[in-house]
Amino acid sequence: MNDHYLKKLDRVTAILTQLQSKPVVRAQDLAEKFDVSIRTIYRDVKTLENAGIPIVGEAGTGYSLMDGYKLPPVMFTKEEVLSFITAEKLMQKFSHQSLGNHYQTAMEKVRSVLRYSDKNLIQNIEKQIAVFNLHAHPEDSLKNVIPIILESIEEKTQLIIEYKTVDSTITTRTIETVGVFFEFNFWYIMAFCTLRKDFRQFRVDRILQITKTQTPFLQEYGQINDYRKRSNENKVTAKLLVDKKIMSHLVNSKRYYGLIEEVETDRGVELTFETEWINDGFPRWLVTFADYATVLEPDSLRTRLNELLIKMTERHQ
């Protein structure tokens, strides 16, 4: 069998896997994924149909497997099995606790269809992979929060949350959830807040109560990345000149506070940040190494830093 037919076999098998995993698969998306022409995808789909696979759909729209059709269990390659082990280790450290049990159950199902040799591979190598998290997981007030949020997205129904803000004020909000995201070791909800009549981010570990309602929302909000880009527009650019000798102590924290550029100069290292925390979180972090840093911009950051330093001096006199 020559190389052309081996590539075709791999591609046709991969297309079948795509059909098993998605409700509808477009020919154009498959063509882009496998870097072939759409006509080649049409021929590959025809090959599957000739092999007895009941595919529903037409060229130019989308393809799917006939409802109710079942295929034998998927066989995984050794490389795929190794990727599962690594992913499981990452999920144990970085997944939200309300998702952990569901992922564990899913992985048990995956393990159940592995060949005996692959099960031995997992047993032998999983203890050789470790993931170390620099930050402790925040403790949530509630359990099973993320699944409730995801259900509200799927059902397009409003949620009522009791929420503690950064200054410990407790408010009740009715929200229409766009999505969830993980950033800086915390899970967040991106949602439309009916109280503020605008989009807001809510940190999941600050939710004290959450209630699903039967109230639908009809607005189509699109993808979460659209709103993450919008929130980035509210960020302020800050520039610092930092002594080189302190840089090794900022390796992790500078990324957390929004570092976008780092330039070494004769005077020191010029750091450029984009931050939403210009009035509180960022200047309080800057206080920890202010004797080794100069604020280049904005002036408001310099003013806020001086205010904090004066308060600290007064408190400890």
Coordinates of C-alpha atoms in Angstrom, one line a residue:
M1 CA 0.0 0.0 0.0
N2 CA 1.6 3.3 -1.1
D3 CA 1.8 6.5 0.9
H4 CA -1.2 8.1 -0.9
Y5 CA -3.6 5.3 0.2
L6 CA -2.2 5.3 3.8
K7 CA -3.0 9.0 4.1
K8 CA -6.4 8.5 2.7
L9 CA -7.1 5.6 5.1
D10 CA -6.0 7.8 8.1
R11 CA -8.1 10.7 6.9
V12 CA -11.2 8.6 6.3
T13 CA -10.8 7.1 9.8
A14 CA -10.4 10.5 11.3
I15 CA -13.5 11.8 9.5
L16 CA -15.5 8.9 10.9
T17 CA -14.3 9.9 14.4
Q18 CA -15.4 13.4 13.8
L19 CA -18.9 12.1 12.8
Q20 CA -19.1 10.1 16.0
S21 CA -18.1 13.1 18.2
K22 CA -20.2 15.9 16.6
P23 CA -23.9 16.3 15.6
V24 CA -23.0 17.9 12.3
V25 CA -19.7 18.2 10.5
R26 CA -19.2 20.6 7.6
A27 CA -17.2 19.6 4.6
Q28 CA -15.4 22.9 4.6
D29 CA -14.3 22.4 8.2
L30 CA -13.0 19.0 7.4
A31 CA -11.1 20.3 4.4
E32 CA -9.4 22.9 6.5
K33 CA -8.6 20.4 9.3
F34 CA -6.9 17.9 7.0
D35 CA -5.5 20.5 4.5
V36 CA -7.2 19.0 1.4
S37 CA -9.8 20.2 -1.1
I38 CA -13.5 20.0 -0.4
R39 CA -13.8 17.7 -3.4
T40 CA -11.5 15.3 -1.6
I41 CA -13.7 15.4 1.4
Y42 CA -16.7 14.6 -0.8
R43 CA -14.9 11.5 -2.1
D44 CA -13.9 10.4 1.4
V45 CA -17.5 10.6 2.6
K46 CA -18.5 8.6 -0.4
T47 CA -16.0 6.0 0.6
L48 CA -17.5 5.7 4.1
E49 CA -21.0 5.4 2.6
N50 CA -19.8 2.6 0.3
A51 CA -18.5 0.9 3.4
G52 CA -22.0 0.8 4.8
I53 CA -21.8 3.8 7.2
P54 CA -25.2 5.5 7.1
I55 CA -24.3 9.2 6.7
V56 CA -27.1 11.8 6.5
G57 CA -26.5 15.2 4.8
E58 CA -25.5 16.7 1.5
A59 CA -22.4 18.3 0.0
G60 CA -22.3 22.0 0.9
T61 CA -24.3 21.7 4.1
G62 CA -23.1 19.2 6.7
Y63 CA -22.9 15.5 7.5
S64 CA -24.0 13.4 10.5
L65 CA -24.4 9.8 11.4
M66 CA -28.0 8.4 11.1
D67 CA -29.7 8.8 14.5
G68 CA -29.4 5.6 16.5
Y69 CA -26.5 4.2 14.6
K70 CA -23.8 2.8 16.9
L71 CA -20.2 2.0 16.1
P72 CA -17.9 -0.4 17.9
P73 CA -15.8 1.1 20.7
V74 CA -13.0 3.4 19.6
M75 CA -9.5 2.0 19.8
F76 CA -6.9 4.5 21.0
T77 CA -3.2 4.8 19.9
K78 CA -0.5 4.6 22.5
E79 CA 0.2 8.4 22.0
E80 CA -3.5 9.1 22.7
V81 CA -3.5 7.0 25.9
L82 CA -0.4 8.9 27.1
S83 CA -2.2 12.2 26.4
F84 CA -5.2 11.0 28.5
I85 CA -2.9 10.4 31.5
T86 CA -1.3 13.8 31.2
A87 CA -4.7 15.5 30.8
E88 CA -6.0 13.6 33.9
K89 CA -3.1 15.0 36.0
L90 CA -3.8 18.5 34.8
M91 CA -7.5 18.2 35.5
Q92 CA -6.7 17.0 39.0
K93 CA -4.8 20.2 39.7
F94 CA -6.6 22.9 37.7
S95 CA -10.2 21.7 37.2
H96 CA -13.0 23.2 39.3
Q97 CA -13.9 20.9 42.2
S98 CA -17.5 20.7 41.0
L99 CA -16.2 19.2 37.7
G100 CA -13.7 16.8 39.2
N101 CA -16.0 13.9 40.0
H102 CA -17.6 14.1 36.5
Y103 CA -14.2 14.0 34.8
Q104 CA -13.1 11.1 37.0
T105 CA -16.2 9.1 35.9
A106 CA -15.6 10.0 32.3
M107 CA -12.0 8.8 32.6
E108 CA -13.1 5.5 34.1
K109 CA -15.3 4.9 31.0
V110 CA -12.3 5.7 28.8
R111 CA -10.2 3.2 30.7
S112 CA -12.9 0.6 30.4
V113 CA -12.5 0.4 26.6
L114 CA -8.7 0.3 26.6
R115 CA -6.8 -2.7 25.6
Y116 CA -5.1 -4.7 28.4
S117 CA -1.6 -3.6 27.3
D118 CA -2.8 0.1 27.4
K119 CA -4.2 -0.4 30.9
N120 CA -0.7 -1.7 32.0
L121 CA 0.8 1.3 30.3
I122 CA -1.3 3.7 32.4
Q123 CA -0.6 1.8 35.6
N124 CA 3.2 1.9 35.0
I125 CA 3.5 5.6 33.9
E126 CA 0.9 7.6 35.7
K127 CA 3.0 7.7 38.9
Q128 CA 5.8 9.2 36.8
I129 CA 3.8 12.3 35.9
A130 CA 3.3 15.1 38.4
V131 CA 1.8 18.6 38.1
F132 CA 2.7 21.2 40.7
N133 CA 0.4 24.2 41.2
L134 CA 2.0 27.4 42.6
H135 CA -1.2 28.6 44.1
A136 CA -3.7 26.9 46.4
H137 CA -7.2 26.3 45.0
P138 CA -9.7 28.9 46.4
E139 CA -12.4 27.3 48.5
D140 CA -15.9 27.7 47.1
S141 CA -18.9 28.5 49.4
L142 CA -21.0 26.1 47.3
K143 CA -20.5 22.7 45.6
N144 CA -21.6 21.8 42.1
V145 CA -21.6 25.4 41.0
I146 CA -20.1 25.0 37.5
P147 CA -22.5 22.3 36.3
I148 CA -25.4 24.5 37.4
I149 CA -23.9 27.4 35.4
L150 CA -23.4 25.3 32.4
E151 CA -26.9 23.9 32.5
S152 CA -28.3 27.5 32.6
I153 CA -26.2 28.3 29.4
E154 CA -27.5 25.2 27.7
E155 CA -31.1 25.8 28.7
K156 CA -30.8 29.6 28.3
T157 CA -32.4 30.4 31.6
Q158 CA -31.6 33.1 34.1
L159 CA -29.7 32.5 37.4
I160 CA -30.1 34.3 40.7
I161 CA -26.9 34.6 42.6
E162 CA -26.0 36.0 46.0
Y163 CA -22.5 37.4 45.5
K164 CA -19.8 38.8 47.8
T165 CA -17.8 41.6 46.1
V166 CA -14.1 42.3 46.7
D167 CA -15.0 44.8 49.5
S168 CA -17.2 42.1 51.2
T169 CA -20.5 43.7 50.1
I170 CA -23.2 41.1 49.5
T171 CA -25.6 41.7 46.7
T172 CA -28.3 39.7 44.9
R173 CA -28.0 39.6 41.1
T174 CA -30.1 38.1 38.3
I175 CA -27.8 37.1 35.4
E176 CA -27.9 35.7 32.0
T177 CA -24.7 33.6 31.6
V178 CA -22.6 33.9 28.4
G179 CA -19.9 31.5 29.6
V180 CA -17.2 30.5 32.1
F181 CA -13.5 31.0 32.0
F182 CA -10.4 30.2 34.1
E183 CA -7.8 33.0 34.7
F184 CA -5.1 33.7 37.3
N185 CA -6.1 30.5 39.2
F186 CA -9.8 31.5 39.5
W187 CA -13.0 30.5 37.7
Y188 CA -15.2 33.3 36.5
I189 CA -18.7 33.7 35.0
M190 CA -19.1 36.2 32.1
A191 CA -22.8 37.2 32.2
F192 CA -25.3 40.0 31.5
C193 CA -26.4 41.5 34.8
T194 CA -30.0 42.6 34.7
L195 CA -29.3 45.0 37.7
R196 CA -26.5 46.9 36.0
K197 CA -27.9 46.4 32.5
D198 CA -24.4 45.5 31.3
F199 CA -22.0 42.6 31.1
R200 CA -20.0 41.7 34.2
Q201 CA -17.5 39.1 35.5
F202 CA -18.3 37.2 38.7
R203 CA -15.7 35.1 40.5
V204 CA -17.2 31.7 41.2
D205 CA -15.7 31.3 44.6
R206 CA -17.5 34.5 45.8
I207 CA -20.9 33.1 45.0
L208 CA -22.7 32.4 48.3
Q209 CA -26.0 31.1 46.8
I210 CA -27.1 30.2 43.3
T211 CA -30.6 29.4 42.1
K212 CA -31.8 28.3 38.7
T213 CA -34.9 29.9 37.4
Q214 CA -37.5 29.0 34.8
T215 CA -37.2 32.5 33.2
P216 CA -35.7 32.2 29.7
F217 CA -33.6 34.8 28.0
L218 CA -34.0 35.2 24.3
Q219 CA -30.9 37.3 23.6
E220 CA -28.2 35.6 21.5
Y221 CA -25.0 36.6 23.2
G222 CA -22.5 34.8 21.0
Q223 CA -19.1 33.4 22.1
I224 CA -17.4 34.2 25.4
N225 CA -14.2 35.4 23.6
D226 CA -16.2 38.3 22.1
Y227 CA -16.8 39.6 25.7
R228 CA -13.3 38.9 26.9
K229 CA -12.0 41.1 24.1
R230 CA -14.5 43.8 25.2
S231 CA -13.3 43.6 28.8
N232 CA -9.7 44.0 27.6
E233 CA -10.8 47.4 26.2
N234 CA -11.3 48.6 29.8
K235 CA -7.7 47.8 30.8
V236 CA -5.2 50.6 31.5
T237 CA -1.6 50.5 30.3
A238 CA 1.0 50.9 33.0
K239 CA 4.8 51.1 32.6
L240 CA 7.4 50.5 35.2
L241 CA 11.2 50.8 35.2
V242 CA 12.5 48.0 37.5
D243 CA 16.0 47.3 38.8
K244 CA 17.5 44.2 37.2
K245 CA 18.5 42.7 40.5
I246 CA 14.8 42.3 41.6
M247 CA 13.5 40.7 38.4
S248 CA 14.1 37.2 39.6
H249 CA 11.6 37.7 42.3
L250 CA 8.9 38.8 39.9
V251 CA 9.0 35.8 37.5
N252 CA 5.5 34.5 38.3
S253 CA 3.7 37.6 39.6
K254 CA 4.4 39.9 36.7
R255 CA 2.4 37.6 34.4
Y256 CA -0.5 37.6 36.9
Y257 CA -0.7 41.3 36.8
G258 CA -0.9 41.6 33.1
L259 CA 2.6 41.8 31.7
I260 CA 2.6 42.3 27.9
E261 CA 6.1 43.5 27.2
E262 CA 9.5 43.3 28.8
V263 CA 12.5 45.4 27.5
E264 CA 16.0 45.4 29.0
T265 CA 17.6 48.9 29.0
D266 CA 20.8 50.5 30.4
R267 CA 18.7 51.9 33.2
G268 CA 16.9 48.7 34.1
V269 CA 14.1 46.6 32.8
E270 CA 11.1 48.4 31.3
L271 CA 7.9 46.4 32.0
T272 CA 4.6 47.2 30.3
F273 CA 1.3 45.9 31.7
E274 CA -2.4 46.0 30.8
T275 CA -4.5 45.8 33.9
E276 CA -8.0 46.3 35.2
W277 CA -6.7 46.7 38.7
I278 CA -5.0 50.1 38.3
N279 CA -6.6 51.6 41.4
D280 CA -6.2 48.7 43.9
G281 CA -4.6 45.4 43.1
F282 CA -1.8 46.6 40.9
P283 CA -0.5 49.4 43.1
R284 CA -0.8 47.2 46.2
W285 CA 1.4 44.6 44.4
L286 CA 3.8 47.4 43.3
V287 CA 4.2 48.4 47.0
T288 CA 6.0 45.1 47.6
F289 CA 9.0 46.2 45.5
A290 CA 8.5 50.0 45.2
D291 CA 12.0 50.7 46.4
Y292 CA 13.3 49.0 43.2
A293 CA 10.8 50.4 40.7
T294 CA 9.9 53.7 39.1
V295 CA 6.4 54.4 37.7
L296 CA 6.7 55.7 34.1
E297 CA 3.0 55.9 33.4
P298 CA 0.2 56.7 34.1
D299 CA 0.4 59.6 36.6
S300 CA -2.7 58.2 38.4
L301 CA -0.7 55.1 39.3
R302 CA 2.1 57.2 40.8
T303 CA -0.5 59.2 42.8
R304 CA -2.2 56.0 44.1
L305 CA 1.1 54.5 45.1
N306 CA 2.0 57.6 47.1
E307 CA -1.4 57.5 48.8
L308 CA -0.8 53.9 49.9
L309 CA 2.7 54.6 51.1
I310 CA 1.5 57.5 53.2
K311 CA -1.2 55.4 54.8
M312 CA 1.3 52.7 55.5
T313 CA 3.7 55.2 57.1
E314 CA 1.0 56.7 59.2
R315 CA -0.3 53.4 60.4
H316 CA 3.2 52.2 61.5
Q317 CA 4.6 55.4 63.1

